[in-house]
Every structure is written in structure tokens, then in C-alpha cells.
Amino acid sequence: MKLRKLFVSILCILMVFCFTGCSSEAKKSMDTAVQSANALLDKNQKAYDMSTKSTLKKDVKDSEKANSDADYKKSTKKIKSDIKAYKNSIKQLKQVTKPSQDFLLERAKTVDTITDVEAATEETDINNMMNKAGGYYAYIAMKSSLVTDSYYADQSPVEAGTDGGAVIEAFKTVKAAKARNEYLAAFDTAGMFNSGSHKVVGTLVIRTSSSLTASQQKQLEQAIIDKLVELK
């Protein structure tokens, strides 16, 4: 009888030890993930999608409520996923912040409906803004099959400009890109002088032809942005 009680006691001790040990390992993993997350958050880096940072902050805070092995593991999984998403978004923002002309050309060529791509030079820049104060350092013109006007058929991408499909204007700062965007906005209701759709992405201004429908403009604009932020 005494032997049986001793066996039961030892068994209980082993079970408690096992449970506590497992929980400690799970909590240790969660704590490590939290430390990594806080180290990343302390850098206070901007991201293409800032909601990835907010989500990481929230899940780190929520991890304080974890009090079981299952909770620890769940929080660890969430935080690790959040860290990856935030880091990727940081990389995406860097890709659209003062990128090289070669990068823009490479990505523009992969956009669906784009049939021809060309970079303007100071001599061919139709806006005469290339490399000037407040101006862009790169101008990537793209002809799109969505534009069916035969007037642009024999024109080069730069000659057709935004009217031929779309363009990417690359600036050195966000401030300069926003200033350009505000200037273009002044022509949004200018009828035949309408400059088409325009959107700031990083230090870039993405423009699409005014001859496209609103849905086509959004479609082409998003297709361009998707290629620019695509991680390879």
C-alpha cells in the first residue's frame, strides 16, 4: 500500500514537472519572439504598409495575457508572422524610395498590358523637368494596350507620354513627389487638359492616361504598383 502511494506521488511529481517544463519552453520561445519584435519596433522604421507595424505592436501587447502552453505557442506563431510581414513591408518601401532608373525599367516591362517602355533623357523629357530643382531624376514612359487611340500607335513611349498608357516619375524626396502630385491635381477637372490619374507611392508619382476609364486607370495603376513592391 505504501509502495503504491509512493508510486502515485512520484508519478504526480513527474507529471507536474513535465507540464511545468513544457510550459516553460513554450513561454521561453514566446519571450524570445517578443524580444525580437521589440528590437525591431525600437528601430521605428517606416513601412509601405504601416498596419503591419500596428499589428505587430498589438500582438506583442496581447502576448502579456498568455497563461498556458497553448496560448504561448499561439502568440509565438502570431508574432513571428507579424515580424516577417513588417520586415517585408519595410523592404517594399525601400524599393519605391528613390529607386534606380534601371530598377524602374525592369519592373515596368513586367506589367500586364504594357507593350513598350522607355526612359526619358534631359533632351527627350517632354515636361523639361529632368534633374532640375524639385524635378524628377527619372521618367519612365509605358505604352499600354488599354489605350486604343491610333494617334499614339506610331509614337514612342516618351513621345506619347502619359496619354499613351502610363508613366512613373521618380523624385529624390517624398516632399517633391507630393508637390508634383498636388500640381497635377489642379488639372483633375480641366477637361481636355486633364492629366489623368496620379498617385504618390514612396518617392514616385504613378500616372495613367486620361483617355482610360476610371476602372482602367485603377487597374493599370495598381498593376504598376504591385510590380514595384513585389519582393523577389
CSV table of C-alpha atoms in Angstrom, one decimal:
chain,number,residue,atom,x,y,z
A,1,MET,CA,0.0,0.0,0.0
A,2,LYS,CA,2.8,2.3,1.0
A,3,LEU,CA,4.6,1.4,-2.2
A,4,ARG,CA,1.6,2.2,-4.2
A,5,LYS,CA,1.2,5.6,-2.6
A,6,LEU,CA,4.9,6.3,-3.2
A,7,PHE,CA,4.5,5.4,-6.9
A,8,VAL,CA,1.4,7.7,-7.3
A,9,SER,CA,3.3,10.5,-5.6
A,10,ILE,CA,6.3,10.1,-7.9
A,11,LEU,CA,4.0,9.9,-10.9
A,12,CYS,CA,2.3,13.1,-9.9
A,13,ILE,CA,5.6,14.9,-9.3
A,14,LEU,CA,6.8,13.7,-12.8
A,15,MET,CA,3.6,14.9,-14.4
A,16,VAL,CA,3.8,18.3,-12.7
A,17,PHE,CA,7.5,18.6,-13.7
A,18,CYS,CA,6.7,17.7,-17.3
A,19,PHE,CA,3.8,20.1,-17.5
A,20,THR,CA,5.9,22.9,-16.0
A,21,GLY,CA,8.8,22.2,-18.2
A,22,CYS,CA,6.8,22.2,-21.4
A,23,SER,CA,5.1,25.4,-20.4
A,24,SER,CA,8.5,27.0,-19.6
A,25,GLU,CA,9.9,26.0,-23.0
A,26,ALA,CA,6.8,27.4,-24.8
A,27,LYS,CA,7.0,30.6,-22.8
A,28,LYS,CA,10.7,30.9,-23.4
A,29,SER,CA,10.0,30.7,-27.2
A,30,MET,CA,7.3,33.4,-26.9
A,31,ASP,CA,9.6,35.6,-24.8
A,32,THR,CA,12.3,35.3,-27.4
A,33,ALA,CA,9.9,36.2,-30.2
A,34,VAL,CA,8.7,39.2,-28.1
A,35,GLN,CA,12.3,40.3,-27.6
A,36,SER,CA,12.9,40.1,-31.4
A,37,ALA,CA,9.7,42.1,-32.1
A,38,ASN,CA,10.6,44.8,-29.6
A,39,ALA,CA,14.1,45.1,-31.0
A,40,LEU,CA,12.6,45.6,-34.5
A,41,LEU,CA,9.9,48.1,-33.2
A,42,ASP,CA,12.5,50.1,-31.4
A,43,LYS,CA,14.2,50.9,-34.7
A,44,ASN,CA,10.9,52.7,-35.6
A,45,GLN,CA,11.3,52.0,-39.3
A,46,LYS,CA,8.7,53.2,-41.8
A,47,ALA,CA,7.0,50.5,-43.9
A,48,TYR,CA,5.0,50.5,-47.1
A,49,ASP,CA,2.0,49.2,-45.2
A,50,MET,CA,2.2,50.7,-41.7
A,51,SER,CA,-0.6,48.5,-40.5
A,52,THR,CA,2.0,45.7,-40.3
A,53,LYS,CA,3.8,47.6,-37.6
A,54,SER,CA,0.5,48.2,-35.7
A,55,THR,CA,-0.4,44.6,-35.9
A,56,LEU,CA,2.9,43.5,-34.5
A,57,LYS,CA,2.6,46.0,-31.6
A,58,LYS,CA,-0.9,44.7,-30.8
A,59,ASP,CA,0.1,41.0,-30.8
A,60,VAL,CA,3.1,41.8,-28.6
A,61,LYS,CA,0.8,43.5,-26.1
A,62,ASP,CA,-1.7,40.7,-26.3
A,63,SER,CA,1.0,38.1,-25.5
A,64,GLU,CA,1.1,39.5,-21.9
A,65,LYS,CA,-2.3,37.8,-21.4
A,66,ALA,CA,-1.0,34.4,-22.4
A,67,ASN,CA,-1.0,32.0,-19.4
A,68,SER,CA,-0.9,28.5,-20.9
A,69,ASP,CA,1.2,26.4,-23.1
A,70,ALA,CA,-1.4,26.7,-25.9
A,71,ASP,CA,-1.5,30.5,-25.5
A,72,TYR,CA,2.3,30.8,-25.6
A,73,LYS,CA,2.6,28.8,-28.8
A,74,LYS,CA,-0.3,30.8,-30.4
A,75,SER,CA,1.3,34.1,-29.5
A,76,THR,CA,4.7,33.0,-30.7
A,77,LYS,CA,3.3,32.0,-34.1
A,78,LYS,CA,1.4,35.3,-34.5
A,79,ILE,CA,4.4,37.4,-33.5
A,80,LYS,CA,6.8,35.6,-35.8
A,81,SER,CA,4.4,36.0,-38.7
A,82,ASP,CA,4.0,39.7,-37.9
A,83,ILE,CA,7.7,40.2,-37.8
A,84,LYS,CA,8.0,38.8,-41.3
A,85,ALA,CA,5.2,40.9,-42.6
A,86,TYR,CA,6.6,44.1,-41.1
A,87,LYS,CA,10.1,43.4,-42.4
A,88,ASN,CA,8.8,42.7,-45.9
A,89,SER,CA,6.8,45.9,-45.8
A,90,ILE,CA,10.0,47.8,-44.9
A,91,LYS,CA,11.7,46.3,-47.9
A,92,GLN,CA,8.8,47.2,-50.1
A,93,LEU,CA,9.0,50.8,-49.1
A,94,LYS,CA,12.7,50.9,-49.8
A,95,GLN,CA,12.0,49.6,-53.3
A,96,VAL,CA,9.8,52.7,-54.1
A,97,THR,CA,12.0,55.2,-52.3
A,98,LYS,CA,14.5,56.8,-54.7
A,99,PRO,CA,14.9,53.6,-56.8
A,100,SER,CA,17.3,53.4,-59.7
A,101,GLN,CA,16.1,54.1,-63.3
A,102,ASP,CA,17.2,50.5,-64.2
A,103,PHE,CA,15.0,49.1,-61.5
A,104,LEU,CA,12.0,51.1,-62.7
A,105,LEU,CA,12.6,50.0,-66.3
A,106,GLU,CA,12.9,46.4,-65.3
A,107,ARG,CA,9.7,46.3,-63.3
A,108,ALA,CA,7.7,48.4,-65.8
A,109,LYS,CA,8.4,45.9,-68.5
A,110,THR,CA,6.7,43.2,-66.5
A,111,VAL,CA,3.4,45.0,-66.0
A,112,ASP,CA,0.4,43.4,-67.8
A,113,THR,CA,-1.0,45.4,-70.8
A,114,ILE,CA,2.3,47.3,-71.1
A,115,THR,CA,3.6,46.9,-74.7
A,116,ASP,CA,6.6,49.2,-74.7
A,117,VAL,CA,8.8,51.0,-72.2
A,118,GLU,CA,11.2,53.9,-72.5
A,119,ALA,CA,13.2,56.2,-70.1
A,120,ALA,CA,13.3,59.9,-71.0
A,121,THR,CA,16.5,61.8,-71.1
A,122,GLU,CA,17.0,65.5,-70.5
A,123,GLU,CA,16.8,66.0,-74.2
A,124,THR,CA,13.6,64.0,-74.7
A,125,ASP,CA,11.8,64.9,-71.5
A,126,ILE,CA,8.5,66.5,-72.6
A,127,ASN,CA,8.0,68.3,-69.3
A,128,ASN,CA,11.5,69.7,-69.2
A,129,MET,CA,11.8,68.8,-65.5
A,130,MET,CA,14.6,66.2,-65.6
A,131,ASN,CA,17.2,66.7,-62.9
A,132,LYS,CA,16.0,70.3,-62.2
A,133,ALA,CA,15.3,71.6,-58.7
A,134,GLY,CA,12.2,69.9,-57.5
A,135,GLY,CA,12.0,67.8,-60.7
A,136,TYR,CA,12.3,64.1,-61.2
A,137,TYR,CA,15.5,62.2,-61.8
A,138,ALA,CA,13.8,59.5,-63.9
A,139,TYR,CA,10.8,59.4,-66.1
A,140,ILE,CA,9.6,56.0,-67.3
A,141,ALA,CA,7.0,56.1,-70.1
A,142,MET,CA,4.9,53.0,-70.8
A,143,LYS,CA,2.6,52.3,-73.7
A,144,SER,CA,-0.4,50.2,-72.8
A,145,SER,CA,-2.7,48.1,-74.9
A,146,LEU,CA,-5.6,49.6,-72.9
A,147,VAL,CA,-5.1,52.8,-74.9
A,148,THR,CA,-6.7,52.1,-78.3
A,149,ASP,CA,-6.4,55.6,-79.8
A,150,SER,CA,-4.5,55.1,-83.1
A,151,TYR,CA,-3.0,58.6,-82.7
A,152,TYR,CA,-0.3,57.1,-80.4
A,153,ALA,CA,0.3,54.0,-82.4
A,154,ASP,CA,3.5,55.2,-84.2
A,155,GLN,CA,4.8,57.3,-81.2
A,156,SER,CA,7.5,56.1,-78.9
A,157,PRO,CA,6.5,55.7,-75.2
A,158,VAL,CA,8.2,59.0,-74.3
A,159,GLU,CA,6.6,60.9,-77.2
A,160,ALA,CA,3.2,59.6,-76.2
A,161,GLY,CA,3.8,60.3,-72.5
A,162,THR,CA,1.1,59.7,-70.0
A,163,ASP,CA,-1.5,59.7,-72.8
A,164,GLY,CA,0.0,56.5,-74.3
A,165,GLY,CA,-0.7,54.5,-71.1
A,166,ALA,CA,1.2,55.5,-68.0
A,167,VAL,CA,4.4,57.0,-66.6
A,168,ILE,CA,6.5,56.8,-63.5
A,169,GLU,CA,8.1,60.0,-62.3
A,170,ALA,CA,10.8,59.4,-59.8
A,171,PHE,CA,11.8,62.1,-57.3
A,172,LYS,CA,14.5,62.2,-54.6
A,173,THR,CA,12.2,63.0,-51.8
A,174,VAL,CA,8.6,62.3,-50.7
A,175,LYS,CA,8.1,66.1,-50.4
A,176,ALA,CA,9.0,66.7,-54.0
A,177,ALA,CA,6.7,63.8,-55.1
A,178,LYS,CA,3.8,65.2,-53.2
A,179,ALA,CA,4.4,68.7,-54.6
A,180,ARG,CA,4.2,67.2,-58.1
A,181,ASN,CA,1.1,65.3,-57.2
A,182,GLU,CA,-0.6,68.5,-55.9
A,183,TYR,CA,0.3,70.3,-59.1
A,184,LEU,CA,-1.2,67.6,-61.2
A,185,ALA,CA,-4.4,67.7,-59.0
A,186,ALA,CA,-5.0,71.2,-60.2
A,187,PHE,CA,-5.8,69.8,-63.7
A,188,ASP,CA,-8.2,67.0,-62.5
A,189,THR,CA,-11.2,68.9,-63.8
A,190,ALA,CA,-9.6,70.6,-66.7
A,191,GLY,CA,-11.4,68.7,-69.4
A,192,MET,CA,-9.1,68.2,-72.4
A,193,PHE,CA,-6.1,69.3,-70.2
A,194,ASN,CA,-6.8,66.7,-67.6
A,195,SER,CA,-3.5,65.0,-66.8
A,196,GLY,CA,-5.0,61.6,-65.9
A,197,SER,CA,-4.9,59.7,-62.6
A,198,HIS,CA,-1.9,60.3,-60.3
A,199,LYS,CA,-0.8,58.7,-57.1
A,200,VAL,CA,2.3,59.1,-54.8
A,201,VAL,CA,4.0,55.8,-53.9
A,202,GLY,CA,7.2,56.3,-51.8
A,203,THR,CA,9.1,59.0,-53.8
A,204,LEU,CA,7.3,58.1,-57.0
A,205,VAL,CA,4.3,59.6,-58.8
A,206,ILE,CA,2.4,56.9,-60.8
A,207,ARG,CA,0.3,58.4,-63.6
A,208,THR,CA,-2.1,56.9,-66.0
A,209,SER,CA,-3.8,58.1,-69.2
A,210,SER,CA,-6.8,60.4,-69.1
A,211,SER,CA,-8.2,58.5,-72.1
A,212,LEU,CA,-8.8,55.4,-69.9
A,213,THR,CA,-11.9,54.8,-67.9
A,214,ALA,CA,-11.7,55.2,-64.2
A,215,SER,CA,-11.7,51.5,-63.6
A,216,GLN,CA,-9.0,51.0,-66.3
A,217,GLN,CA,-6.9,53.7,-64.6
A,218,LYS,CA,-7.2,52.0,-61.2
A,219,GLN,CA,-6.4,48.6,-62.8
A,220,LEU,CA,-3.2,49.9,-64.6
A,221,GLU,CA,-2.1,52.0,-61.6
A,222,GLN,CA,-2.4,49.0,-59.2
A,223,ALA,CA,-0.7,46.7,-61.7
A,224,ILE,CA,2.3,49.1,-61.8
A,225,ILE,CA,2.4,49.4,-58.0
A,226,ASP,CA,2.2,45.7,-57.5
A,227,LYS,CA,5.3,45.2,-59.7
A,228,LEU,CA,7.2,47.9,-58.0
A,229,VAL,CA,6.7,46.5,-54.5
A,230,GLU,CA,7.0,42.9,-55.5
A,231,LEU,CA,9.7,41.1,-53.4
A,232,LYS,CA,12.0,38.8,-55.3
